Coordinates of C-alpha atoms and ligand atoms in Angstrom, one line a residue:
X1 CA -12.7 -32.6 -15.6
X2 CA -12.6 -29.9 -18.1
X3 CA -9.4 -27.8 -17.8
X4 CA -9.9 -25.9 -21.1
X5 CA -12.0 -23.1 -19.6
X6 CA -10.3 -20.5 -21.6
X7 CA -9.4 -20.2 -25.3
X8 CA -5.9 -19.5 -24.5
X9 CA -3.6 -22.6 -24.6
X10 CA -1.1 -21.2 -22.4
X11 CA -3.6 -20.5 -19.7
X12 CA -5.5 -23.9 -20.2
X13 CA -2.1 -25.9 -19.9
X14 CA -1.1 -24.0 -16.8
X15 CA -4.6 -24.8 -15.1
X16 CA -4.4 -28.4 -16.2
X17 CA -0.7 -28.6 -14.6
X18 CA -1.9 -26.9 -11.3
X19 CA -5.2 -28.9 -11.0
X20 CA -3.1 -32.1 -11.3
X21 CA -1.4 -31.0 -8.3
X22 CA -4.2 -29.4 -6.0
X23 CA -6.9 -31.8 -7.2
X24 CA -10.1 -29.9 -7.3
X25 CA -13.6 -31.2 -7.5
X26 CA -14.3 -28.6 -10.4
X27 CA -12.8 -25.8 -12.3
X28 CA -15.0 -22.6 -12.4
X29 CA -14.0 -19.6 -14.5
X30 CA -14.8 -16.3 -12.8
X31 CA -16.6 -14.2 -15.4
X32 CA -17.1 -10.9 -13.6
X33 CA -20.8 -11.0 -13.8
X34 CA -23.0 -9.9 -10.9
X35 CA -25.1 -13.1 -11.0
X36 CA -22.0 -15.4 -10.6
X37 CA -20.7 -13.1 -7.7
X38 CA -24.2 -13.2 -6.0
X39 CA -24.4 -17.0 -6.3
X40 CA -20.9 -17.2 -4.6
X41 CA -22.0 -14.7 -1.8
X42 CA -25.0 -17.0 -1.2
X43 CA -22.8 -20.2 -1.1
X44 CA -20.4 -18.2 1.4
X45 CA -23.4 -17.2 3.5
X46 CA -24.7 -20.9 3.8
X47 CA -21.1 -22.2 4.5
X48 CA -20.6 -19.2 7.4
X49 CA -17.7 -17.8 5.6
X50 CA -19.7 -14.7 5.1
X51 CA -22.2 -13.0 7.4
X52 CA -24.6 -10.7 5.8
X53 CA -25.0 -7.4 7.4
X54 CA -27.9 -4.8 7.9
X55 CA -29.0 -4.5 4.1
X56 CA -30.7 -1.0 5.2
X57 CA -27.7 0.6 7.1
X58 CA -25.0 -1.4 5.2
X59 CA -26.4 -2.3 2.0
X60 CA -24.5 -5.3 0.1
X61 CA -22.1 -5.6 3.1
X62 CA -20.6 -8.7 4.6
X63 CA -18.4 -9.7 7.4
X64 CA -15.6 -12.4 7.4
X65 CA -13.4 -13.7 10.1
X66 CA -10.1 -15.1 9.4
X67 CA -8.3 -17.7 11.6
X68 CA -6.8 -16.1 14.7
X69 CA -3.2 -17.1 13.5
X70 CA -3.9 -15.7 10.0
X71 CA -4.4 -11.7 10.4
X72 CA -1.5 -9.9 8.6
X73 CA 1.1 -9.9 6.0
X74 CA 4.0 -12.3 6.9
X75 CA 7.2 -10.6 5.9
X76 CA 9.2 -13.7 7.4
X77 CA 7.6 -16.0 5.2
X78 CA 7.8 -14.0 2.0
X79 CA 10.2 -15.0 -0.6
X80 CA 11.8 -13.9 -3.7
X81 CA 12.8 -16.8 -5.8
X82 CA 15.4 -15.6 -8.3
X83 CA 17.9 -18.2 -9.7
X84 CA 20.8 -15.9 -8.2
X85 CA 20.5 -15.2 -4.6
X86 CA 22.2 -11.8 -5.3
X87 CA 19.4 -10.9 -7.7
X88 CA 16.9 -10.9 -4.6
X89 CA 19.3 -8.9 -2.7
X90 CA 20.1 -8.9 1.2
X91 CA 16.9 -7.3 2.3
X92 CA 14.5 -10.2 0.8
X93 CA 14.2 -13.8 2.0
X94 CA 15.3 -15.8 -1.1
X95 CA 14.8 -19.6 -1.9
X96 CA 16.2 -21.3 -4.8
X97 CA 13.3 -21.7 -7.2
X98 CA 13.5 -25.4 -7.9
X99 CA 13.9 -26.1 -4.1
X100 CA 10.8 -23.7 -3.4
X101 CA 8.5 -25.3 -6.2
X102 CA 9.5 -28.7 -4.8
X103 CA 8.8 -27.8 -1.3
X104 CA 5.4 -25.9 -2.0
X105 CA 4.4 -28.5 -4.4
X106 CA 4.0 -30.9 -1.4
X107 CA 1.9 -28.3 0.5
X108 CA -0.3 -27.9 -2.6
X109 CA -0.8 -31.4 -3.3
X110 CA -4.3 -32.4 -3.0
X111 CA -5.1 -29.3 -1.1
X112 CA -8.2 -28.4 -3.0
X113 CA -9.9 -31.8 -2.3
X114 CA -13.7 -31.4 -2.4
X115 CA -13.5 -28.0 -3.5
X116 CA -13.6 -26.4 -6.8
X117 CA -10.7 -24.4 -8.3
X118 CA -11.8 -20.7 -9.1
X119 CA -10.0 -19.3 -12.0
X120 CA -9.9 -15.5 -11.7
X121 CA -8.7 -13.6 -15.0
X122 CA -7.9 -10.0 -13.6
X123 CA -6.2 -6.9 -15.0
X124 CA -4.0 -4.4 -12.9
X125 CA -5.0 -0.9 -14.3
X126 CA -7.7 -0.4 -16.9
X127 CA -8.1 -3.1 -19.5
X128 CA -6.3 -2.7 -22.9
X129 CA -4.5 0.5 -21.3
X130 CA -0.7 1.0 -22.0
X131 CA -0.3 0.5 -18.3
X132 CA -2.3 -2.8 -18.1
X133 CA -0.9 -6.0 -17.1
X134 CA -3.0 -9.2 -16.7
X135 CA -3.0 -12.1 -14.2
X136 CA -4.9 -15.0 -13.4
X137 CA -5.3 -16.4 -9.8
X138 CA -6.4 -19.7 -9.2
X139 CA -7.9 -20.1 -5.6
X140 CA -10.0 -22.6 -3.4
X141 CA -11.6 -19.5 -1.5
X142 CA -14.7 -17.9 -2.4
X143 CA -13.6 -14.9 0.2
X144 CA -10.6 -14.4 -2.2
X145 CA -12.7 -14.4 -5.3
X146 CA -15.2 -11.9 -3.8
X147 CA -12.4 -9.6 -2.7
X148 CA -10.6 -9.9 -6.0
X149 CA -13.9 -8.8 -7.8
X150 CA -13.6 -5.7 -5.7
X151 CA -10.0 -5.0 -5.7
X152 CA -9.0 -5.6 -9.4
X153 CA -10.7 -5.7 -12.7
X154 CA -11.9 -9.3 -13.2
X155 CA -13.8 -10.8 -16.1
X156 CA -14.0 -12.3 -19.7
X157 CA -12.6 -9.0 -21.2
X158 CA -9.3 -9.7 -19.6
X159 CA -9.1 -12.9 -21.6
X160 CA -10.1 -11.2 -24.6
X161 CA -7.3 -8.6 -24.2
X162 CA -4.8 -11.3 -23.3
X163 CA -5.7 -13.1 -26.5
X164 CA -3.4 -16.1 -27.3
X165 CA -0.6 -14.5 -25.5
X166 CA 1.6 -16.2 -22.6
X167 CA 2.2 -12.9 -21.1
X168 CA 0.3 -13.1 -17.7
X169 CA 1.2 -13.6 -14.3
X170 CA 0.5 -16.9 -13.0
X171 CA -1.0 -16.9 -9.4
X172 CA -1.6 -19.9 -7.4
X173 CA -3.4 -19.9 -4.1
X174 CA -4.5 -22.6 -1.6
X175 CA -5.7 -21.9 1.9
X176 CA -4.7 -25.5 2.8
X177 CA -4.7 -25.9 6.6
X178 CA -3.8 -22.2 7.3
X179 CA -0.8 -23.7 8.8
X180 CA 1.4 -20.9 10.2
X181 CA 4.5 -23.2 10.2
X182 CA 3.9 -24.0 6.4
X183 CA 2.7 -20.6 5.1
X184 CA 4.7 -19.3 2.3
X185 CA 4.2 -16.1 0.0
X186 CA 6.7 -17.0 -2.7
X187 CA 7.5 -15.0 -6.0
X188 CA 9.3 -16.2 -9.0
X189 CA 10.0 -13.0 -11.0
X190 CA 11.8 -14.9 -13.6
X191 CA 8.9 -17.0 -14.3
X192 CA 5.9 -14.5 -13.8
X193 CA 4.7 -16.6 -11.1
X194 CA 3.3 -16.2 -7.5
X195 CA 2.5 -19.1 -5.2
X196 CA 0.8 -18.6 -1.9
X197 CA -0.3 -21.4 0.5
X198 CA -1.6 -21.8 4.2
X199 CA -2.9 -18.2 4.5
X200 CA -6.3 -16.6 3.8
X201 CA -5.5 -13.1 4.7
X202 CA -5.6 -10.6 2.2
X203 CA -2.2 -9.1 1.9
X204 CA -1.0 -12.6 1.4
X205 CA -3.8 -14.1 -1.0
X206 CA -5.1 -11.4 -3.0
X207 CA -2.4 -12.0 -5.3
X208 CA -3.0 -8.7 -7.5
X209 CA -2.0 -6.5 -4.8
X210 CA 1.1 -6.5 -2.9
X211 CA 2.5 -9.8 -4.7
X212 CA 1.8 -8.8 -8.3
X213 CA 1.2 -4.9 -8.4
X214 CA 4.3 -4.3 -6.1
X215 CA 6.8 -7.3 -6.1
X216 CA 6.4 -8.7 -9.6
X217 CA 5.6 -5.4 -11.1
X218 CA 8.8 -3.7 -9.6
X219 CA 10.8 -6.4 -11.1
X220 CA 9.1 -5.8 -14.6
X221 CA 9.2 -2.1 -14.3
X222 CA 13.1 -2.4 -14.0
X223 CA 13.1 -4.5 -17.0
X224 CA 10.7 -2.6 -19.0
X225 CA 11.6 1.2 -17.7
X226 CA 8.7 2.0 -15.5
X227 CA 8.2 1.9 -11.8
X228 CA 5.8 0.2 -9.4
X229 CA 5.6 2.0 -6.2
X230 CA 3.8 1.8 -2.7
X231 CA 2.3 5.3 -3.3
X232 CA -1.0 7.0 -3.1
X233 CA -2.2 9.5 -5.7
X234 CA -4.1 12.6 -4.8
X235 CA -5.3 15.5 -6.9
X236 CA -5.7 19.1 -5.7
X237 CA -8.1 21.3 -7.7
X238 CA -7.5 25.0 -7.4
X239 CA -10.4 27.7 -7.6
X240 CA -9.5 28.0 -11.4
X241 CA -10.2 24.3 -11.8
X242 CA -6.8 23.3 -12.6
X243 CA -5.7 20.0 -10.9
X244 CA -2.3 19.1 -9.9
X245 CA -1.4 15.7 -8.8
X246 CA 1.1 14.3 -6.2
X247 CA 2.2 10.8 -5.3
X248 CA 3.2 10.0 -1.7
X249 CA 5.0 7.0 -0.3
X250 CA 4.5 6.3 3.5
X251 CA 5.2 2.9 5.3
X252 CA 2.2 0.8 6.2
X253 CA 0.2 2.3 8.9
X254 CA 1.5 6.1 8.5
X255 CA -2.0 7.4 7.1
X256 CA -1.8 6.9 3.2
X257 CA -5.4 6.2 2.9
X258 CA -6.4 9.3 5.3
X259 CA -4.1 11.5 2.9
X260 CA -5.2 10.1 -0.4
X261 CA -9.0 11.1 0.8
X262 CA -8.3 14.2 2.5
X263 CA -10.9 16.9 2.9
X264 CA -9.5 20.5 2.7
X265 CA -9.4 22.6 5.7
X266 CA -12.0 25.5 5.8
X267 CA -9.6 28.0 4.6
X268 CA -9.1 26.3 1.4
X269 CA -12.6 24.9 1.0
X270 CA -13.9 28.5 1.3
X271 CA -11.6 29.5 -1.5
X272 CA -12.9 26.8 -3.8
X273 CA -10.1 24.0 -3.5
X274 CA -11.2 20.4 -3.8
X275 CA -9.2 17.1 -3.5
X276 CA -9.5 14.1 -5.5
X277 CA -8.3 10.5 -4.7
X278 CA -6.9 8.5 -7.5
X279 CA -5.3 5.9 -5.3
X280 CA -4.6 5.2 -1.7
X281 CA -1.8 2.2 -1.9
X282 CA 0.0 1.4 -5.1
X283 CA 0.9 3.7 -8.2
X284 CA 2.4 2.4 -11.5
X285 CA 4.6 5.4 -13.0
X286 CA 5.7 5.6 -16.7
X287 CA 7.3 8.5 -18.6
X288 CA 4.8 10.3 -21.0
X289 CA 5.4 11.4 -24.4
X290 CA 5.3 15.0 -22.9
X291 CA 8.5 14.0 -20.8
X292 CA 6.5 14.0 -17.6
X293 CA 6.0 11.2 -15.2
X294 CA 2.3 9.7 -15.4
X295 CA 0.7 7.7 -12.8
X296 CA -2.1 5.1 -12.6
X297 CA -3.5 3.4 -9.6
X298 CA -3.4 -0.2 -10.8
X299 CA -6.3 -1.3 -8.3
X300 CA -10.0 -1.1 -8.5
X301 CA -10.8 -0.6 -4.9
X302 CA -9.3 0.0 -1.2
X303 CA -8.3 -2.6 1.3
X304 CA -8.2 -0.2 4.1
X305 CA -7.5 -0.6 7.8
X306 CA -10.7 -0.1 9.8
X307 CA -9.6 0.8 13.3
X308 CA -9.1 4.6 13.5
X309 CA -11.3 5.3 10.5
X310 CA -13.9 7.8 11.6
X311 CA -15.9 10.8 10.7
X312 CA -13.0 13.0 11.7
X313 CA -10.0 11.0 10.5
X314 CA -11.4 9.8 7.2
X315 CA -15.1 10.5 6.2
X316 CA -14.5 9.6 2.6
X317 CA -13.3 6.3 3.6
X318 CA -16.1 5.7 5.8
X319 CA -18.7 6.5 3.4
X320 CA -17.0 4.4 0.9
X321 CA -17.1 1.4 3.1
X322 CA -20.8 1.9 3.9
X323 CA -22.1 -0.4 0.8
X324 CA -20.8 -3.1 -1.3
X325 CA -18.2 -3.9 1.2
X326 CA -16.6 -6.9 2.7
X327 CA -15.4 -6.3 6.5
X328 CA -12.5 -8.7 7.7
X329 CA -12.0 -9.0 11.3
X330 CA -14.1 -6.1 12.6
X331 CA -16.3 -6.6 15.7
X332 CA -20.0 -7.5 14.7
X333 CA -22.6 -5.3 16.6
X334 CA -25.6 -7.6 17.1
X335 CA -27.9 -4.8 18.4
X336 CA -28.3 -3.7 14.7
X337 CA -26.3 -6.3 12.7
X338 CA -23.7 -3.7 11.9
X339 CA -19.9 -3.3 12.3
X340 CA -17.8 -1.6 14.9
X341 CA -14.1 -1.0 15.5
X342 CA -11.9 0.9 17.8
X343 CA -11.7 4.4 16.9
X344 CA -15.2 4.5 15.0
X345 CA -16.9 6.3 17.8
X346 CA -17.2 6.2 21.6
X347 CA -20.5 4.0 21.5
X348 CA -18.7 0.7 22.6
X349 CA -21.1 -1.8 21.6
X350 CA -22.6 -3.7 24.5
X351 CA -24.1 -6.8 22.4
X352 CA -21.2 -7.7 20.2
X353 CA -18.9 -10.5 18.9
X354 CA -15.4 -9.8 18.8
X355 CA -12.9 -10.5 15.6
X356 CA -12.3 -13.9 17.0
X357 CA -15.9 -14.7 17.0
X358 CA -16.4 -14.5 20.9
X359 CA -18.8 -12.5 23.0
X360 CA -17.0 -9.3 23.6
X361 CA -17.3 -7.6 27.2
X362 CA -16.7 -3.7 26.8
X363 CA -16.1 -3.3 30.4
X364 CA -12.8 -5.3 30.0
X365 CA -11.7 -3.1 27.3
X366 CA -8.4 -1.6 27.8
X367 CA -7.1 1.2 25.1
X368 CA -3.4 0.2 25.9
X369 CA -3.9 -3.5 25.6
X370 CA -4.5 -4.6 22.1
X371 CA -5.5 -8.1 23.2
X372 CA -8.9 -6.6 24.6
X373 CA -9.9 -5.0 21.3
X374 CA -13.3 -5.9 19.7
X375 CA -11.9 -5.6 16.2
X376 CA -8.3 -6.6 15.3
X377 CA -5.8 -3.8 14.9
X378 CA -5.2 -4.9 11.4
X379 CA -8.9 -5.5 10.6
X380 CA -10.0 -4.1 7.1
X381 CA -12.7 -3.2 4.7
X382 CA -12.5 -4.2 1.0
X383 CA -14.5 -1.3 -0.7
X384 CA -15.2 -0.4 -4.3
X385 CA -13.3 2.8 -5.5
X386 CA -16.4 3.7 -7.5
X387 CA -18.1 4.4 -4.1
X388 CA -15.6 6.9 -2.8
X389 CA -17.2 10.4 -2.7
X390 CA -14.0 12.0 -3.7
X391 CA -12.8 9.7 -6.4
X392 CA -11.0 11.4 -9.1
X393 CA -12.7 11.5 -12.7
X394 CA -9.3 10.3 -14.0
X395 CA -9.6 6.9 -11.9
X396 CA -10.4 5.1 -15.0
X397 CA -8.6 7.2 -17.6
X398 CA -6.1 4.9 -19.3
X399 CA -3.4 7.6 -19.6
X400 CA -3.4 8.2 -15.8
X401 CA -2.5 11.7 -14.3
X402 CA 0.7 13.7 -14.6
X403 CA 2.6 13.9 -11.5
X404 CA 3.9 17.3 -10.2
X405 CA 5.4 16.0 -6.8
X406 CA 6.6 12.9 -5.3
X407 CA 6.4 13.0 -1.5
X408 CA 8.1 10.6 0.9
X409 CA 7.3 10.4 4.6
X410 CA 7.7 8.4 7.8
X411 CA 6.9 8.6 11.4
X412 CA 9.7 10.3 13.2
X413 CA 9.3 11.7 16.8
X414 CA 12.4 14.2 16.6
X415 CA 14.5 13.8 13.6
X416 CA 12.7 14.7 10.3
X417 CA 11.0 18.2 10.0
X418 CA 7.5 18.6 9.0
X419 CA 8.5 19.1 5.3
X420 CA 11.7 19.6 3.3
X421 CA 12.6 19.6 -0.5
X422 CA 15.4 17.7 -2.0
X423 CA 17.9 19.6 -4.0
X424 CA 17.8 17.3 -7.2
X425 CA 16.3 14.0 -8.5
X426 CA 19.5 12.3 -7.4
X427 CA 19.1 13.8 -3.9
X428 CA 15.5 13.0 -3.9
X429 CA 16.3 9.4 -4.5
X430 CA 18.6 9.8 -1.6
X431 CA 15.9 11.1 0.7
X432 CA 13.7 8.3 -0.3
X433 CA 16.4 5.7 0.4
X434 CA 17.0 6.9 4.0
X435 CA 13.2 7.0 4.9
X436 CA 12.6 5.4 8.1
X437 CA 9.7 4.9 10.6
X438 CA 9.7 4.7 14.5
X439 CA 7.5 2.2 16.1
X440 CA 4.6 3.9 17.9
X441 CA 6.0 4.3 21.5
X442 CA 6.1 8.0 20.6
X443 CA 2.8 8.7 22.3
X444 CA 4.4 7.8 25.6
X445 CA 7.2 10.2 25.0
X446 CA 9.8 7.5 24.3
X447 CA 11.6 7.3 20.9
X448 CA 10.6 4.0 19.2
X449 CA 12.8 1.8 17.3
X450 CA 13.7 3.0 13.9
X451 CA 12.9 0.8 11.0
X452 CA 14.5 1.8 7.7
X453 CA 11.8 1.5 5.0
X454 CA 13.2 3.1 1.8
X455 CA 10.7 4.5 -0.5
X456 CA 8.1 2.5 1.8
X457 CA 9.0 -0.4 -0.3
X458 CA 11.1 -2.5 2.0
X459 CA 8.7 -5.4 2.1
X460 CA 7.9 -4.9 -1.5
X461 CA 10.8 -4.8 -4.0
X462 CA 10.9 -7.9 -6.1
X463 CA 14.7 -7.8 -6.4
X464 CA 17.8 -6.3 -4.9
X465 CA 17.4 -3.0 -2.9
X466 CA 20.7 -1.3 -4.4
X467 CA 19.6 -2.2 -7.9
X468 CA 16.1 -0.7 -7.0
X469 CA 17.8 2.5 -6.1
X470 CA 19.9 2.6 -9.3
X471 CA 16.6 2.3 -11.3
X472 CA 15.2 5.2 -9.4
X473 CA 18.3 7.1 -10.6
X474 CA 18.0 5.8 -14.0
X475 CA 14.5 6.8 -14.3
X476 CA 15.4 10.2 -13.5
X477 CA 17.4 10.4 -16.5
X478 CA 14.6 9.4 -18.7
X479 CA 12.1 12.0 -17.5
X480 CA 12.8 15.5 -19.1
X481 CA 10.5 17.5 -16.7
X482 CA 10.6 15.1 -13.5
X483 CA 8.5 15.7 -10.4
X484 CA 10.1 17.5 -7.5
X485 CA 10.7 15.2 -4.6
X486 CA 9.9 16.2 -0.9
X487 CA 9.9 14.6 2.5
X488 CA 7.0 15.0 5.2
X489 CA 6.8 14.1 8.9
X490 CA 3.2 14.6 10.5
X491 CA 4.3 12.9 13.5
X492 CA 6.9 15.1 15.5
X493 CA 6.0 15.3 19.3
X494 CA 6.7 17.5 22.0
X495 CA 8.3 16.9 25.3
X496 CA 5.2 15.1 26.5
X497 CA 5.1 12.7 23.6
X498 CA 2.1 14.6 21.9
X499 CA 1.9 15.2 18.3
X500 CA 2.5 18.7 17.5
X501 CA 1.1 19.0 14.0
X502 CA -2.7 18.4 13.7
X503 CA -2.5 16.0 10.8
X504 CA -5.5 14.9 8.7
X505 CA -7.0 17.5 6.6
X506 CA -4.7 20.1 7.6
X507 CA -1.8 18.2 5.9
X508 CA -3.2 20.2 2.9
X509 CA -1.3 23.0 4.3
X510 CA 2.0 21.6 3.8
X511 CA 0.9 20.3 0.4
X512 CA 0.1 23.8 -0.7
X513 CA 3.5 24.7 0.0
X514 CA 5.0 21.7 -1.9
X515 CA 2.7 22.8 -4.9
X516 CA 3.8 26.4 -4.6
X517 CA 7.6 25.1 -4.8
X518 CA 6.8 23.3 -7.6
X519 CA 5.2 26.2 -9.5
X520 CA 8.1 28.4 -8.5
X521 CA 6.1 30.9 -6.5
X522 CA 7.5 30.5 -3.1
X523 CA 11.1 30.9 -1.5
X524 CA 12.7 28.4 0.7
X525 CA 15.3 28.2 3.3
X526 CA 18.5 26.4 2.6
X527 CA 19.2 23.9 5.2
X528 CA 21.8 20.9 5.5
X529 CA 19.0 18.5 4.8
X530 CA 17.4 20.3 1.9
X531 CA 14.9 23.4 1.4
X532 CA 12.5 24.2 4.1
X533 CA 9.6 26.6 4.1
X534 CA 10.0 29.8 5.7
X535 CA 7.6 29.7 8.6
X536 CA 5.3 32.4 7.3
X537 CA 4.8 30.4 4.2
X538 CA 2.8 27.7 5.8
X539 CA -0.8 29.1 6.3
X540 CA -1.7 28.4 9.9
X541 CA -5.1 30.4 9.9
X542 CA -7.7 28.6 12.1
X543 CA -5.0 26.5 13.8
X544 CA -4.0 26.4 17.4
X545 CA -0.4 26.7 16.6
X546 CA 2.1 29.6 16.7
X547 CA 4.9 30.6 14.2
X548 CA 7.1 29.5 17.1
X549 CA 5.5 26.0 17.1
X550 CA 6.1 25.9 13.2
X551 CA 9.7 26.8 13.8
X552 CA 10.0 23.8 16.2
X553 CA 8.3 21.6 13.6
X554 CA 11.0 22.7 11.1
X555 CA 14.0 22.8 13.4
X556 CA 16.9 20.4 12.0
X557 CA 18.7 19.0 15.0
X558 CA 22.2 18.4 13.8
X559 CA 23.4 16.2 16.6
X560 CA 20.4 13.8 16.0
X561 CA 20.8 13.8 12.1
X562 CA 24.4 12.9 12.5
X563 CA 23.5 10.3 14.7
X564 CA 21.0 9.1 12.0
X565 CA 23.6 9.2 9.4
X566 CA 25.5 6.6 11.2
X567 CA 22.1 4.4 11.2
X568 CA 21.9 5.1 7.3
X569 CA 25.5 4.1 6.6
X570 CA 24.9 0.8 8.5
X571 CA 21.5 0.2 6.5
X572 CA 23.5 0.9 3.3
X573 CA 26.0 -1.7 4.3
X574 CA 23.4 -4.2 5.1
X575 CA 21.8 -3.5 1.5
X576 CA 25.2 -4.5 0.3
X577 CA 27.5 -3.8 -2.7
X578 CA 24.8 -2.9 -5.2
X579 CA 24.2 0.5 -3.5
X580 CA 24.8 3.0 -6.0
X581 CA 27.9 5.1 -5.3
X582 CA 26.3 8.4 -5.8
X583 CA 24.0 7.5 -2.8
X584 CA 27.1 7.1 -0.7
X585 CA 28.4 10.6 -2.2
X586 CA 25.1 12.1 -0.9
X587 CA 25.4 10.6 2.3
X588 CA 28.9 12.1 2.8
X589 CA 27.7 15.4 1.5
X590 CA 24.9 15.4 4.1
X591 CA 27.4 14.8 6.9
X592 CA 29.7 17.3 5.8
X593 CA 26.8 19.9 5.6
X594 CA 25.6 18.9 9.2
X595 CA 29.1 19.2 10.5
X596 CA 29.9 22.8 9.0
Ligands
LIG1 C1 0.0 -2.5 3.8 C2 -1.2 -2.7 3.2 O1 0.5 -3.5 4.6 O2 -1.5 -1.7 2.4 O3 0.9 -1.8 3.4 O4 -1.9 -3.5 3.5
LIG2 MN1 0.2 -0.7 1.7

């Protein structure tokens, strides 16, 4: 078998070594051409791996179903394998690298038997740009190849840009038996290596995304003086044509994709405001020569959650996914060979196959019982960024976009107000470090379980969390003109457990205050937790909300906050002895202000 499929000796030697272990029938280089992609799609259709959807209604769209035991990221089986345990930190799972390689080698051994090895050269960010980092993923799955072709920039030009360098991320993936008990997603940041075995679900196997662009990249960012963050990037254009960009970090399932593609409410649309999506999940950030922080979205597509996406919540995402898309684990509407998911519309399909591949009976569907869903709650669309109607024209700009504000957020029923501004970069880092989200019992009025998710990066930091916070603090010193840092919470509930704030496009009203603060054109109220808007400074025109409702949304309940501080202290202790002391100082200051 010819293992010399590239002209780079390091790449070829590594492919040969991996092929020796996984024993493929053949080795195929993915060149990024449409002809090759089309041939692979045909093959996947023939094997049943993909189902072709209605060409008129959903041109070039396909449906795929994963194994029923393989539908989401698996944090308990995700490992950071640094030589020293303390470098992975207390929040990550750790395995000693040699032990991990040995253990996984057994699972990989012979796992490609009868199948070719696909070699995917890909770039995160625009090929050749200052931000760009290259990876090669080896996989036995056509589904992975076709998803990577959408999610990253794939092709021979990546190999040309890599040249004869050994500076690339080596990703090895095998579906193997999709065995849950032997599923491992392992990262070796000191070796530029990712090994993923026994899964075929996107977040575990599209190695450019969470594995590389967040876990490995966060490690590289610390070493090289930049940042890899779990953030959307959004541009707001004012009637004069000036565009300000913000990034926002929310935990998974808190509406990042919706905010990234938001449509302005009428009051702003009429005035001529527009919004532009640069990214919906990941931002890489570097200090520019001008002393500002610049961001790119290193991805090339969206791997969005389908359920809940509809004409109201996110029309832009819906339109993006109407062509050239791979749907995973959604329902298959046999009447017109299209797709359906809970929350798409109220027309429950009567002739439909559910995500498990079984006939679905809509009369048995119970909204409160996820097991009766036609589409899996974590079903996805993999869609091209360039099909997004509101894609920013800076999407492919190698320089990225300058960031005016960084927004953190979570899902809190009572504690966090609608919005507040941090007092400084250091205080902003503190605000990010104490981020938390509650499990969604909120709808029933009960307060959910709080999960601390600093900077929305809990599952994605490729090293010790305390070191990560120190890196944020250090970056602040490198940025002459840093973005201002804010915190938002769209999810406050009333005494009946109903959301008070309308959310979705109306979140722009809050962003407008954030931008006004950054421009220095609006005052604020100094509260124990930070600066809050004066209620009259958030435009409520056209909303069914009063100034009193807004006062409620902005209220800081000192007792609840002091209680929360105890949880923060607990969490800091869990993170361990690398928590920067200035964050403890910030916590003490906060407690003092709350007690005054
Ligand atoms: C996530 C995702 O889980 O983006 O955060 O898929
Ligand atoms: Mn995400």
